[in-house]
Amino acid sequence: MTDYSLKDSTSLVGPLLPVYKDAHGNIVDGFHRKGEDPNWKEAILDEIDTPLKLAYARLIINTNRRDV
């Protein structure tokens, strides 16, 4: 298995997904993308407005995207 490089894939096809943030500016998904480029495009999810919703959203996004 080859190592995945976010930087290499971004230079090849561009940023495919935004960094998702909650209504208060907390990152829901995209810590690595934001670490790669502080100017990575963002999408605000206004409906994620409590700490419990933030935790649920992180859990849902991560368990549906990959095997955990």
CSV table of C-alpha atoms in Angstrom, one decimal, residues 31-65:
chain,number,residue,atom,x,y,z
A,31,PHE,CA,-8.7,19.1,10.5
A,32,HIS,CA,-6.1,17.6,8.1
A,33,ARG,CA,-7.3,19.7,5.2
A,34,LYS,CA,-7.1,22.9,7.3
A,35,GLY,CA,-3.6,21.8,8.5
A,36,GLU,CA,-2.5,21.4,4.9
A,37,ASP,CA,-3.8,24.8,3.8
A,38,PRO,CA,-5.2,27.4,6.3
A,39,ASN,CA,-7.1,29.0,3.4
A,40,TRP,CA,-8.9,25.8,2.4
A,41,LYS,CA,-12.5,26.6,1.5
A,42,GLU,CA,-15.0,26.2,4.3
A,43,ALA,CA,-18.7,25.4,4.6
A,44,ILE,CA,-20.7,26.4,7.7
A,45,LEU,CA,-23.3,24.0,9.0
A,46,ASP,CA,-25.6,26.4,10.9
A,47,GLU,CA,-27.8,23.6,12.2
A,48,ILE,CA,-24.8,22.2,14.2
A,49,ASP,CA,-25.2,24.6,17.1
A,50,THR,CA,-24.6,22.6,20.3
A,51,PRO,CA,-21.7,20.5,21.6
A,52,LEU,CA,-23.9,17.4,21.4
A,53,LYS,CA,-24.7,18.0,17.8
A,54,LEU,CA,-21.0,18.7,17.0
A,55,ALA,CA,-20.1,15.3,18.6
A,56,TYR,CA,-22.9,13.5,16.7
A,57,ALA,CA,-21.9,15.2,13.4
A,58,ARG,CA,-18.2,14.2,13.8
A,59,LEU,CA,-19.2,10.6,14.6
A,60,ILE,CA,-21.6,10.4,11.7
A,61,ILE,CA,-19.2,11.9,9.2
A,62,ASN,CA,-16.3,9.7,10.2
A,63,THR,CA,-18.1,6.4,10.5
A,64,ASN,CA,-19.8,6.8,7.2
A,65,ARG,CA,-16.7,7.8,5.3
